[in-house]
C-alpha cells in the first residue's frame, strides 16, 4: 500500500491527474519489491520522474535522488530512496544518472551549475537525460561530460504519466552507439520500447518533431469537432465517423478533445492530468528554434506555437493540451 499511496501521491495534485488513478492503481498493486542491487542517481522527481524512480526501486535498484522540491524528495525517501542535497552529491555516489527536468535551462544548471553534476562526476559515469530539451543543449552537455570522462546520452520519452507509472514508456536515445546496450538495460526498467536514434541530440530531434505533429493534429481535431457540432452534429457520432474515415488520427481516436466523447481522457475530466499546455508550448518553442537553425519552413508548427502561447495566457497553462477545444469554444462569440 505504501507503494500505491506514494505512486499516486507522486503524480501530485489529485485533480491534475485524476483520470490516471485507476490505471496506476491496477499497475502498481502486487508488484514485488526486490532487494536493492545497483546505485542509480535520479534527478527531477515530478509527474514523470517520480513514478519512473519508483519503478527503479521496484526492480531492485537502490537510488540516490535530488529535486529542488523537498516534497518530491520526501515522497521518494518514503519509498526507500536515499536523498542527496545537490546534483553534485548525487554524482559523487553513483555511476549512472537519470534526469527528468522541465526544460533546457534546468538541465544546464543541474549539470553545469555550481553544485551541478559535473562538479563531482566520476569518470565512466553514464548519464541518461530524459527531459525534453533543445537538441543543441544535449550536444553541449555531451561535450562537457566527455571532458570529465563521462558519457551523456539524450533519452526523451513518449507516453505520459500512465506510461511512466506502468513502465511502458518509449525512450528515443541519442549518443554513442557502443553505450546503447548499457543505456537500454537501465531504461528497460522504466519503458518497453527503447529505440536508438543515432548521434547525441537525435532523440530530442525525433521527440520535438513528433510533438509538433501532435500539436497540429490536436488543434485540427478540436476545430473540426467544434465546427461539426455547430453544424448540429452529435460529437460521438461525428468522432466515430471520422475515426473510420480519412480524418482519423491519434487526437481524434485515442485522445479526443471534446468532453464526453471518450472516457478516461483529460477532456472528460475538465482537462486535468495528461500533458500540460505549458509543456506543449515549451516543446513547440524548441521546434521553432530547430526550424530556424535548419532553415526549415514550419508554418503549421509556428501557428500551433502561437495558439498554445495564447492558451497559456488565457489561464490554460496547467490544463491538458487538448484544452485547445475549450480555447476555441471560448473564442467563438457569434453563437
Ligand atoms: P514536472 O514539472 O512535473 O517535474 C519536473 C521536476 O523537476 C519537478 O519535481 C521540479 O521540482 C524538478 N526540478 C526543476 N528544476 C530542478 C533542478 N534544477 N534540479 C532538480 N530538480 C528540478 O514535469 P514532468 O511532467 O515530470 O516533465 C518532465 C520532462 O518530461 C519535461 O521535459 C516534459 O516535457 C517531459 N515529458 C512530460 C510528459 C508528461 O506527460 N508530463 C510526457 C513526455 C515528456
mmCIF file of C-alpha atoms and ligand atoms in Angstrom:
data_model
loop_
_atom_site.group_PDB
_atom_site.id
_atom_site.type_symbol
_atom_site.label_atom_id
_atom_site.label_comp_id
_atom_site.label_asym_id
_atom_site.label_seq_id
_atom_site.Cartn_x
_atom_site.Cartn_y
_atom_site.Cartn_z
ATOM 1 C CA UNK A 1 0.000 0.000 0.000
ATOM 2 C CA UNK A 2 2.921 2.320 0.674
ATOM 3 C CA UNK A 3 3.944 1.956 -2.937
ATOM 4 C CA UNK A 4 0.438 2.543 -4.163
ATOM 5 C CA UNK A 5 -0.009 5.575 -1.950
ATOM 6 C CA UNK A 6 3.269 7.105 -2.939
ATOM 7 C CA UNK A 7 2.912 6.365 -6.637
ATOM 8 C CA UNK A 8 -0.392 8.129 -6.630
ATOM 9 C CA UNK A 9 0.888 10.968 -4.473
ATOM 10 C CA UNK A 10 3.930 11.422 -6.655
ATOM 11 C CA UNK A 11 1.664 12.325 -9.517
ATOM 12 C CA UNK A 12 0.851 15.352 -7.381
ATOM 13 C CA UNK A 13 -2.493 17.009 -7.122
ATOM 14 C CA UNK A 14 -5.250 14.501 -7.409
ATOM 15 C CA UNK A 15 -7.174 16.882 -9.558
ATOM 16 C CA UNK A 16 -4.406 17.208 -12.104
ATOM 17 C CA UNK A 17 -4.130 13.507 -12.524
ATOM 18 C CA UNK A 18 -7.500 12.145 -11.563
ATOM 19 C CA UNK A 19 -8.057 10.418 -14.864
ATOM 20 C CA UNK A 20 -4.886 8.381 -14.438
ATOM 21 C CA UNK A 21 -5.507 6.980 -10.991
ATOM 22 C CA UNK A 22 -7.434 3.844 -11.864
ATOM 23 C CA UNK A 23 -4.854 2.653 -14.324
ATOM 24 C CA UNK A 24 -1.984 3.485 -11.973
ATOM 25 C CA UNK A 25 -3.709 1.595 -9.200
ATOM 26 C CA UNK A 26 -4.016 -1.512 -11.312
ATOM 27 C CA UNK A 27 -0.412 -1.201 -12.485
ATOM 28 C CA UNK A 28 1.065 -0.728 -9.035
ATOM 29 C CA UNK A 29 -0.710 -3.201 -6.815
ATOM 30 C CA UNK A 30 1.036 -6.500 -6.318
ATOM 31 C CA UNK A 31 4.376 -5.598 -7.886
ATOM 32 C CA UNK A 32 7.169 -7.282 -5.925
ATOM 33 C CA UNK A 33 9.861 -5.181 -4.268
ATOM 34 C CA UNK A 34 13.249 -6.876 -4.706
ATOM 35 C CA UNK A 35 16.417 -6.379 -2.759
ATOM 36 C CA UNK A 36 18.418 -3.355 -3.883
ATOM 37 C CA UNK A 37 21.231 -4.117 -6.316
ATOM 38 C CA UNK A 38 22.958 -1.211 -8.030
ATOM 39 C CA UNK A 39 23.198 2.510 -7.329
ATOM 40 C CA UNK A 40 21.487 4.874 -9.744
ATOM 41 C CA UNK A 41 21.116 8.640 -9.360
ATOM 42 C CA UNK A 42 17.765 10.229 -10.236
ATOM 43 C CA UNK A 43 17.278 13.979 -10.569
ATOM 44 C CA UNK A 44 13.845 15.540 -11.190
ATOM 45 C CA UNK A 45 11.078 13.691 -9.385
ATOM 46 C CA UNK A 46 7.960 15.326 -10.819
ATOM 47 C CA UNK A 47 4.934 13.888 -12.619
ATOM 48 C CA UNK A 48 7.126 11.738 -14.848
ATOM 49 C CA UNK A 49 10.351 11.355 -12.864
ATOM 50 C CA UNK A 50 8.585 10.355 -9.634
ATOM 51 C CA UNK A 51 6.947 7.198 -10.968
ATOM 52 C CA UNK A 52 9.995 6.368 -13.116
ATOM 53 C CA UNK A 53 12.168 6.447 -9.995
ATOM 54 C CA UNK A 54 9.671 4.257 -8.140
ATOM 55 C CA UNK A 55 9.969 1.701 -10.942
ATOM 56 C CA UNK A 56 13.742 1.598 -10.450
ATOM 57 C CA UNK A 57 13.164 0.866 -6.763
ATOM 58 C CA UNK A 58 10.602 -1.798 -7.648
ATOM 59 C CA UNK A 59 13.129 -3.554 -9.842
ATOM 60 C CA UNK A 60 15.738 -3.713 -7.094
ATOM 61 C CA UNK A 61 17.922 -0.687 -7.753
ATOM 62 C CA UNK A 62 18.989 1.473 -4.875
ATOM 63 C CA UNK A 63 18.638 5.093 -5.894
ATOM 64 C CA UNK A 64 20.065 8.409 -4.784
ATOM 65 C CA UNK A 65 17.659 11.237 -5.564
ATOM 66 C CA UNK A 66 17.582 15.015 -5.824
ATOM 67 C CA UNK A 67 14.870 17.541 -6.639
ATOM 68 C CA UNK A 68 14.574 21.234 -5.814
ATOM 69 C CA UNK A 69 11.207 20.332 -4.273
ATOM 70 C CA UNK A 70 11.688 18.821 -0.820
ATOM 71 C CA UNK A 71 8.182 17.332 -1.040
ATOM 72 C CA UNK A 72 9.130 15.410 -4.166
ATOM 73 C CA UNK A 73 12.281 14.119 -2.446
ATOM 74 C CA UNK A 74 10.321 13.096 0.653
ATOM 75 C CA UNK A 75 7.918 11.020 -1.439
ATOM 76 C CA UNK A 76 10.838 9.018 -2.835
ATOM 77 C CA UNK A 77 12.524 8.728 0.563
ATOM 78 C CA UNK A 78 9.313 7.183 1.858
ATOM 79 C CA UNK A 79 9.688 4.596 -0.877
ATOM 80 C CA UNK A 80 13.252 3.737 0.104
ATOM 81 C CA UNK A 81 15.409 6.151 -1.907
ATOM 82 C CA UNK A 82 18.388 7.983 -0.387
ATOM 83 C CA UNK A 83 18.203 11.787 -0.598
ATOM 84 C CA UNK A 84 21.118 13.952 -1.725
ATOM 85 C CA UNK A 85 21.482 17.689 -1.056
ATOM 86 C CA UNK A 86 22.544 18.601 -4.612
ATOM 87 C CA UNK A 87 23.098 17.145 -8.092
ATOM 88 C CA UNK A 88 26.805 17.194 -7.260
ATOM 89 C CA UNK A 89 26.236 14.939 -4.250
ATOM 90 C CA UNK A 90 24.192 12.557 -6.399
ATOM 91 C CA UNK A 91 27.059 12.345 -8.885
ATOM 92 C CA UNK A 92 29.591 11.592 -6.161
ATOM 93 C CA UNK A 93 27.654 8.466 -5.127
ATOM 94 C CA UNK A 94 26.647 6.733 -8.351
ATOM 95 C CA UNK A 95 27.926 5.699 -11.742
ATOM 96 C CA UNK A 96 24.652 6.054 -13.623
ATOM 97 C CA UNK A 97 22.433 9.142 -13.561
ATOM 98 C CA UNK A 98 18.961 9.719 -14.982
ATOM 99 C CA UNK A 99 17.413 13.180 -15.139
ATOM 100 C CA UNK A 100 13.823 14.215 -15.873
ATOM 101 C CA UNK A 101 13.703 18.010 -15.735
ATOM 102 C CA UNK A 102 11.308 20.576 -17.221
ATOM 103 C CA UNK A 103 13.485 22.361 -19.805
ATOM 104 C CA UNK A 104 16.908 23.211 -21.226
ATOM 105 C CA UNK A 105 17.791 25.799 -18.549
ATOM 106 C CA UNK A 106 17.090 23.307 -15.765
ATOM 107 C CA UNK A 107 19.299 20.726 -17.450
ATOM 108 C CA UNK A 108 22.125 23.243 -17.917
ATOM 109 C CA UNK A 109 22.048 24.292 -14.251
ATOM 110 C CA UNK A 110 21.612 20.743 -12.950
ATOM 111 C CA UNK A 111 24.718 19.531 -14.818
ATOM 112 C CA UNK A 112 26.883 22.626 -15.217
ATOM 113 C CA UNK A 113 25.880 24.730 -12.189
ATOM 114 C CA UNK A 114 27.873 25.449 -9.015
ATOM 115 C CA UNK A 115 26.518 22.362 -7.273
ATOM 116 C CA UNK A 116 25.943 20.570 -10.534
ATOM 117 C CA UNK A 117 26.669 17.004 -11.587
ATOM 118 C CA UNK A 118 29.887 17.901 -13.422
ATOM 119 C CA UNK A 119 31.456 19.211 -10.189
ATOM 120 C CA UNK A 120 31.948 15.705 -8.841
ATOM 121 C CA UNK A 121 31.110 13.236 -11.581
ATOM 122 C CA UNK A 122 33.100 10.011 -11.642
ATOM 123 C CA UNK A 123 34.886 9.054 -14.864
ATOM 124 C CA UNK A 124 32.916 6.356 -16.660
ATOM 125 C CA UNK A 125 29.536 7.573 -15.420
ATOM 126 C CA UNK A 126 26.649 7.085 -17.840
ATOM 127 C CA UNK A 127 24.133 9.969 -17.923
ATOM 128 C CA UNK A 128 20.692 9.486 -19.461
ATOM 129 C CA UNK A 129 18.728 12.722 -19.734
ATOM 130 C CA UNK A 130 15.039 12.054 -20.368
ATOM 131 C CA UNK A 131 13.907 15.693 -20.219
ATOM 132 C CA UNK A 132 12.563 17.161 -23.462
ATOM 133 C CA UNK A 133 15.064 19.899 -24.303
ATOM 134 C CA UNK A 134 16.815 21.649 -27.178
ATOM 135 C CA UNK A 135 18.910 19.075 -29.109
ATOM 136 C CA UNK A 136 21.813 21.560 -29.123
ATOM 137 C CA UNK A 137 21.828 21.597 -25.299
ATOM 138 C CA UNK A 138 22.081 17.774 -25.295
ATOM 139 C CA UNK A 139 25.138 18.087 -27.553
ATOM 140 C CA UNK A 140 26.612 20.764 -25.274
ATOM 141 C CA UNK A 141 26.110 18.529 -22.194
ATOM 142 C CA UNK A 142 27.620 15.534 -24.008
ATOM 143 C CA UNK A 143 30.713 17.559 -24.810
ATOM 144 C CA UNK A 144 31.109 18.715 -21.178
ATOM 145 C CA UNK A 145 30.560 15.157 -19.921
ATOM 146 C CA UNK A 146 33.177 13.824 -22.274
ATOM 147 C CA UNK A 147 35.765 16.257 -20.824
ATOM 148 C CA UNK A 148 35.125 14.585 -17.455
ATOM 149 C CA UNK A 149 35.455 11.085 -18.908
ATOM 150 C CA UNK A 150 31.698 10.522 -18.654
ATOM 151 C CA UNK A 151 29.050 9.752 -21.272
ATOM 152 C CA UNK A 152 25.889 11.814 -21.812
ATOM 153 C CA UNK A 153 23.010 10.437 -23.874
ATOM 154 C CA UNK A 154 19.668 12.096 -24.565
ATOM 155 C CA UNK A 155 16.722 9.782 -23.918
ATOM 156 C CA UNK A 156 13.449 11.737 -24.081
ATOM 157 C CA UNK A 157 10.229 9.806 -23.707
ATOM 158 C CA UNK A 158 6.933 9.331 -25.404
ATOM 159 C CA UNK A 159 3.996 8.333 -23.205
ATOM 160 C CA UNK A 160 2.541 10.280 -20.322
ATOM 161 C CA UNK A 161 2.187 9.767 -16.595
ATOM 162 C CA UNK A 162 0.325 6.461 -17.046
ATOM 163 C CA UNK A 163 3.169 5.058 -19.132
ATOM 164 C CA UNK A 164 5.696 6.366 -16.586
ATOM 165 C CA UNK A 165 3.841 4.615 -13.754
ATOM 166 C CA UNK A 166 3.340 1.423 -15.749
ATOM 167 C CA UNK A 167 6.933 1.279 -17.041
ATOM 168 C CA UNK A 168 5.707 1.307 -20.632
ATOM 169 C CA UNK A 169 7.434 4.463 -21.858
ATOM 170 C CA UNK A 170 9.128 4.707 -25.248
ATOM 171 C CA UNK A 171 12.677 6.097 -24.982
ATOM 172 C CA UNK A 172 14.305 7.771 -28.001
ATOM 173 C CA UNK A 173 18.022 7.539 -27.375
ATOM 174 C CA UNK A 174 20.820 9.588 -28.932
ATOM 175 C CA UNK A 175 24.539 9.169 -28.295
ATOM 176 C CA UNK A 176 27.475 6.859 -28.886
ATOM 177 C CA UNK A 177 26.170 3.546 -30.200
ATOM 178 C CA UNK A 178 28.581 1.488 -28.113
ATOM 179 C CA UNK A 179 26.942 2.864 -24.968
ATOM 180 C CA UNK A 180 23.440 1.931 -26.081
ATOM 181 C CA UNK A 181 23.494 -1.577 -24.594
ATOM 182 C CA UNK A 182 24.123 -0.192 -21.104
ATOM 183 C CA UNK A 183 21.556 2.553 -21.630
ATOM 184 C CA UNK A 184 18.949 0.085 -22.830
ATOM 185 C CA UNK A 185 19.468 -2.190 -19.862
ATOM 186 C CA UNK A 186 18.641 0.606 -17.434
ATOM 187 C CA UNK A 187 15.877 2.253 -19.476
ATOM 188 C CA UNK A 188 14.109 -1.102 -19.921
ATOM 189 C CA UNK A 189 13.262 -0.941 -16.231
ATOM 190 C CA UNK A 190 11.093 2.114 -16.967
ATOM 191 C CA UNK A 191 9.934 1.537 -20.524
ATOM 192 C CA UNK A 192 9.088 -1.088 -23.091
ATOM 193 C CA UNK A 193 10.379 0.461 -26.332
ATOM 194 C CA UNK A 194 13.968 1.657 -26.240
ATOM 195 C CA UNK A 195 14.940 2.982 -29.672
ATOM 196 C CA UNK A 196 18.417 4.013 -30.779
ATOM 197 C CA UNK A 197 18.151 7.172 -32.918
ATOM 198 C CA UNK A 198 21.801 7.923 -33.768
ATOM 199 C CA UNK A 199 24.118 10.648 -32.523
ATOM 200 C CA UNK A 200 23.513 12.672 -29.374
ATOM 201 C CA UNK A 201 20.594 15.088 -29.829
ATOM 202 C CA UNK A 202 18.775 12.792 -32.255
ATOM 203 C CA UNK A 203 16.437 11.508 -29.537
ATOM 204 C CA UNK A 204 15.372 15.099 -28.881
ATOM 205 C CA UNK A 205 15.030 15.758 -32.603
ATOM 206 C CA UNK A 206 12.559 12.879 -33.022
ATOM 207 C CA UNK A 207 10.706 13.888 -29.889
ATOM 208 C CA UNK A 208 10.116 17.524 -30.866
ATOM 209 C CA UNK A 209 9.175 16.611 -34.448
ATOM 210 C CA UNK A 210 6.581 14.188 -33.101
ATOM 211 C CA UNK A 211 5.212 16.777 -30.705
ATOM 212 C CA UNK A 212 4.889 19.362 -33.477
ATOM 213 C CA UNK A 213 2.715 16.926 -35.430
ATOM 214 C CA UNK A 214 0.776 16.070 -32.283
ATOM 215 C CA UNK A 215 0.011 19.730 -31.589
ATOM 216 C CA UNK A 216 -1.076 20.355 -35.183
ATOM 217 C CA UNK A 217 -3.377 17.319 -35.266
ATOM 218 C CA UNK A 218 -4.828 18.170 -31.856
ATOM 219 C CA UNK A 219 -5.703 21.713 -32.961
ATOM 220 C CA UNK A 220 -7.111 20.347 -36.231
ATOM 221 C CA UNK A 221 -9.233 17.800 -34.376
ATOM 222 C CA UNK A 222 -10.527 20.438 -31.953
ATOM 223 C CA UNK A 223 -11.529 22.905 -34.664
ATOM 224 C CA UNK A 224 -13.091 20.147 -36.757
ATOM 225 C CA UNK A 225 -15.175 18.861 -33.846
ATOM 226 C CA UNK A 226 -16.198 22.395 -32.904
ATOM 227 C CA UNK A 227 -17.344 23.176 -36.445
ATOM 228 C CA UNK A 228 -19.252 19.895 -36.777
ATOM 229 C CA UNK A 229 -21.062 20.446 -33.522
ATOM 230 C CA UNK A 230 -22.016 23.952 -34.595
ATOM 231 C CA UNK A 231 -23.421 22.385 -37.755
ATOM 232 C CA UNK A 232 -25.633 20.287 -35.485
ATOM 233 C CA UNK A 233 -23.694 17.013 -35.406
ATOM 234 C CA UNK A 234 -23.640 14.871 -32.306
ATOM 235 C CA UNK A 235 -19.963 14.672 -31.167
ATOM 236 C CA UNK A 236 -19.745 10.903 -30.516
ATOM 237 C CA UNK A 237 -21.311 10.122 -33.898
ATOM 238 C CA UNK A 238 -19.034 12.604 -35.606
ATOM 239 C CA UNK A 239 -15.905 11.165 -33.932
ATOM 240 C CA UNK A 240 -16.916 7.602 -34.795
ATOM 241 C CA UNK A 241 -17.260 8.513 -38.489
ATOM 242 C CA UNK A 242 -14.000 10.465 -38.601
ATOM 243 C CA UNK A 243 -12.270 7.515 -36.938
ATOM 244 C CA UNK A 244 -13.252 5.211 -39.791
ATOM 245 C CA UNK A 245 -12.572 7.864 -42.429
ATOM 246 C CA UNK A 246 -9.550 9.706 -43.740
ATOM 247 C CA UNK A 247 -9.515 12.345 -40.997
ATOM 248 C CA UNK A 248 -8.663 9.740 -38.398
ATOM 249 C CA UNK A 249 -5.666 10.487 -36.158
ATOM 250 C CA UNK A 250 -4.476 9.794 -32.607
ATOM 251 C CA UNK A 251 -6.069 13.009 -31.345
ATOM 252 C CA UNK A 252 -9.478 12.081 -32.772
ATOM 253 C CA UNK A 253 -9.385 8.404 -31.905
ATOM 254 C CA UNK A 254 -7.475 7.965 -28.648
ATOM 255 C CA UNK A 255 -7.417 11.415 -27.047
ATOM 256 C CA UNK A 256 -10.471 13.222 -28.371
ATOM 257 C CA UNK A 257 -10.563 16.818 -27.057
ATOM 258 C CA UNK A 258 -14.373 17.059 -26.765
ATOM 259 C CA UNK A 259 -15.679 16.254 -23.281
ATOM 260 C CA UNK A 260 -17.732 13.060 -23.173
ATOM 261 C CA UNK A 261 -16.615 11.571 -26.481
ATOM 262 C CA UNK A 262 -14.151 9.243 -24.742
ATOM 263 C CA UNK A 263 -13.880 8.172 -21.122
ATOM 264 C CA UNK A 264 -10.570 8.274 -19.273
ATOM 265 C CA UNK A 265 -9.116 11.160 -21.221
ATOM 266 C CA UNK A 266 -8.403 14.604 -19.778
ATOM 267 C CA UNK A 267 -11.190 16.178 -21.885
ATOM 268 C CA UNK A 268 -13.723 14.196 -19.864
ATOM 269 C CA UNK A 269 -12.169 15.325 -16.593
ATOM 270 C CA UNK A 270 -12.069 19.107 -17.037
ATOM 271 C CA UNK A 271 -8.734 18.718 -18.867
ATOM 272 C CA UNK A 272 -6.946 17.667 -15.679
ATOM 273 C CA UNK A 273 -3.877 15.423 -15.852
ATOM 274 C CA UNK A 274 -2.225 14.322 -19.075
ATOM 275 C CA UNK A 275 0.283 16.531 -20.901
ATOM 276 C CA UNK A 276 0.167 20.158 -19.827
ATOM 277 C CA UNK A 277 -0.370 23.055 -22.238
ATOM 278 C CA UNK A 278 2.720 24.777 -20.785
ATOM 279 C CA UNK A 279 4.902 21.752 -21.600
ATOM 280 C CA UNK A 280 3.491 21.521 -25.128
ATOM 281 C CA UNK A 281 4.160 25.247 -25.581
ATOM 282 C CA UNK A 282 7.743 24.712 -24.448
ATOM 283 C CA UNK A 283 8.187 21.859 -26.954
ATOM 284 C CA UNK A 284 6.743 23.975 -29.780
ATOM 285 C CA UNK A 285 9.224 26.707 -28.851
ATOM 286 C CA UNK A 286 12.029 24.138 -29.206
ATOM 287 C CA UNK A 287 10.605 23.227 -32.613
ATOM 288 C CA UNK A 288 10.740 26.858 -33.729
ATOM 289 C CA UNK A 289 14.362 27.155 -32.601
ATOM 290 C CA UNK A 290 15.279 23.997 -34.503
ATOM 291 C CA UNK A 291 13.338 25.115 -37.589
ATOM 292 C CA UNK A 292 15.137 28.470 -37.584
ATOM 293 C CA UNK A 293 18.531 26.846 -37.143
ATOM 294 C CA UNK A 294 17.929 24.466 -40.057
ATOM 295 C CA UNK A 295 16.062 26.983 -42.302
ATOM 296 C CA UNK A 296 13.073 24.622 -42.321
ATOM 297 C CA UNK A 297 9.642 26.005 -43.183
ATOM 298 C CA UNK A 298 7.172 25.016 -40.454
ATOM 299 C CA UNK A 299 4.132 27.271 -40.990
ATOM 300 C CA UNK A 300 1.723 24.925 -39.227
ATOM 301 C CA UNK A 301 4.130 24.313 -36.352
ATOM 302 C CA UNK A 302 4.638 28.044 -35.996
ATOM 303 C CA UNK A 303 0.896 28.709 -35.881
ATOM 304 C CA UNK A 304 0.453 25.871 -33.368
ATOM 305 C CA UNK A 305 3.089 27.534 -31.181
ATOM 306 C CA UNK A 306 1.213 30.845 -31.281
ATOM 307 C CA UNK A 307 -2.089 29.167 -30.403
ATOM 308 C CA UNK A 308 -0.558 27.316 -27.452
ATOM 309 C CA UNK A 309 1.116 30.513 -26.249
ATOM 310 C CA UNK A 310 -2.237 32.290 -26.328
ATOM 311 C CA UNK A 311 -3.746 29.392 -24.375
ATOM 312 C CA UNK A 312 -1.094 29.813 -21.672
ATOM 313 C CA UNK A 313 -2.018 33.487 -21.421
ATOM 314 C CA UNK A 314 -5.685 32.537 -21.127
ATOM 315 C CA UNK A 315 -5.299 30.504 -17.957
ATOM 316 C CA UNK A 316 -4.973 27.096 -19.629
ATOM 317 C CA UNK A 317 -1.233 26.586 -18.963
ATOM 318 C CA UNK A 318 -1.774 23.865 -16.362
ATOM 319 C CA UNK A 319 -4.590 22.132 -18.226
ATOM 320 C CA UNK A 320 -4.047 19.271 -20.633
ATOM 321 C CA UNK A 321 -3.065 20.339 -24.145
ATOM 322 C CA UNK A 322 -6.367 19.005 -25.542
ATOM 323 C CA UNK A 323 -7.998 22.021 -23.834
ATOM 324 C CA UNK A 324 -7.411 23.786 -27.156
ATOM 325 C CA UNK A 325 -11.014 22.688 -27.821
ATOM 326 C CA UNK A 326 -12.168 24.742 -24.812
ATOM 327 C CA UNK A 327 -9.992 27.627 -26.013
ATOM 328 C CA UNK A 328 -11.640 27.615 -29.454
ATOM 329 C CA UNK A 329 -15.074 27.490 -27.893
ATOM 330 C CA UNK A 330 -14.317 30.439 -25.658
ATOM 331 C CA UNK A 331 -13.111 32.386 -28.659
ATOM 332 C CA UNK A 332 -16.324 31.912 -30.599
ATOM 333 C CA UNK A 333 -18.549 34.840 -29.693
ATOM 334 C CA UNK A 334 -21.072 34.550 -32.508
ATOM 335 C CA UNK A 335 -23.111 31.620 -31.267
HETATM 336 P P1 LIG B 1 7.268 18.254 -13.678
HETATM 337 O O1 LIG B 1 7.257 19.731 -13.670
HETATM 338 O O2 LIG B 1 6.117 17.511 -13.099
HETATM 339 O O3 LIG B 1 8.608 17.711 -12.939
HETATM 340 C C1 LIG B 1 9.852 18.316 -13.035
HETATM 341 C C2 LIG B 1 10.566 18.150 -11.708
HETATM 342 O O4 LIG B 1 11.870 18.713 -11.819
HETATM 343 C C3 LIG B 1 9.858 18.863 -10.541
HETATM 344 O O5 LIG B 1 9.696 17.964 -9.468
HETATM 345 C C4 LIG B 1 10.797 20.012 -10.211
HETATM 346 O O6 LIG B 1 10.778 20.355 -8.832
HETATM 347 C C5 LIG B 1 12.139 19.419 -10.617
HETATM 348 N N1 LIG B 1 13.182 20.398 -10.880
HETATM 349 C C6 LIG B 1 13.085 21.586 -11.510
HETATM 350 N N2 LIG B 1 14.287 22.169 -11.578
HETATM 351 C C7 LIG B 1 15.163 21.339 -10.984
HETATM 352 C C8 LIG B 1 16.568 21.390 -10.752
HETATM 353 N N3 LIG B 1 17.318 22.423 -11.172
HETATM 354 N N4 LIG B 1 17.134 20.358 -10.111
HETATM 355 C C9 LIG B 1 16.390 19.318 -9.685
HETATM 356 N N5 LIG B 1 15.047 19.211 -9.869
HETATM 357 C C10 LIG B 1 14.458 20.213 -10.515
HETATM 358 O O7 LIG B 1 7.495 17.842 -15.209
HETATM 359 P P2 LIG B 1 7.188 16.412 -15.877
HETATM 360 O O8 LIG B 1 5.781 16.377 -16.351
HETATM 361 O O9 LIG B 1 7.703 15.349 -14.982
HETATM 362 O O10 LIG B 1 8.091 16.542 -17.209
HETATM 363 C C11 LIG B 1 9.488 16.395 -17.157
HETATM 364 C C12 LIG B 1 10.008 16.364 -18.588
HETATM 365 O O11 LIG B 1 9.397 15.287 -19.298
HETATM 366 C C13 LIG B 1 9.690 17.648 -19.380
HETATM 367 O O12 LIG B 1 10.799 17.985 -20.168
HETATM 368 C C14 LIG B 1 8.492 17.241 -20.239
HETATM 369 O O13 LIG B 1 8.419 17.991 -21.436
HETATM 370 C C15 LIG B 1 8.787 15.779 -20.496
HETATM 371 N N6 LIG B 1 7.588 14.951 -20.770
HETATM 372 C C16 LIG B 1 6.471 15.068 -19.993
HETATM 373 C C17 LIG B 1 5.370 14.270 -20.284
HETATM 374 C C18 LIG B 1 4.098 14.387 -19.449
HETATM 375 O O14 LIG B 1 3.076 13.799 -19.847
HETATM 376 N N7 LIG B 1 4.112 15.064 -18.313
HETATM 377 C C19 LIG B 1 5.404 13.348 -21.340
HETATM 378 C C20 LIG B 1 6.574 13.239 -22.088
HETATM 379 C C21 LIG B 1 7.667 14.044 -21.794
#
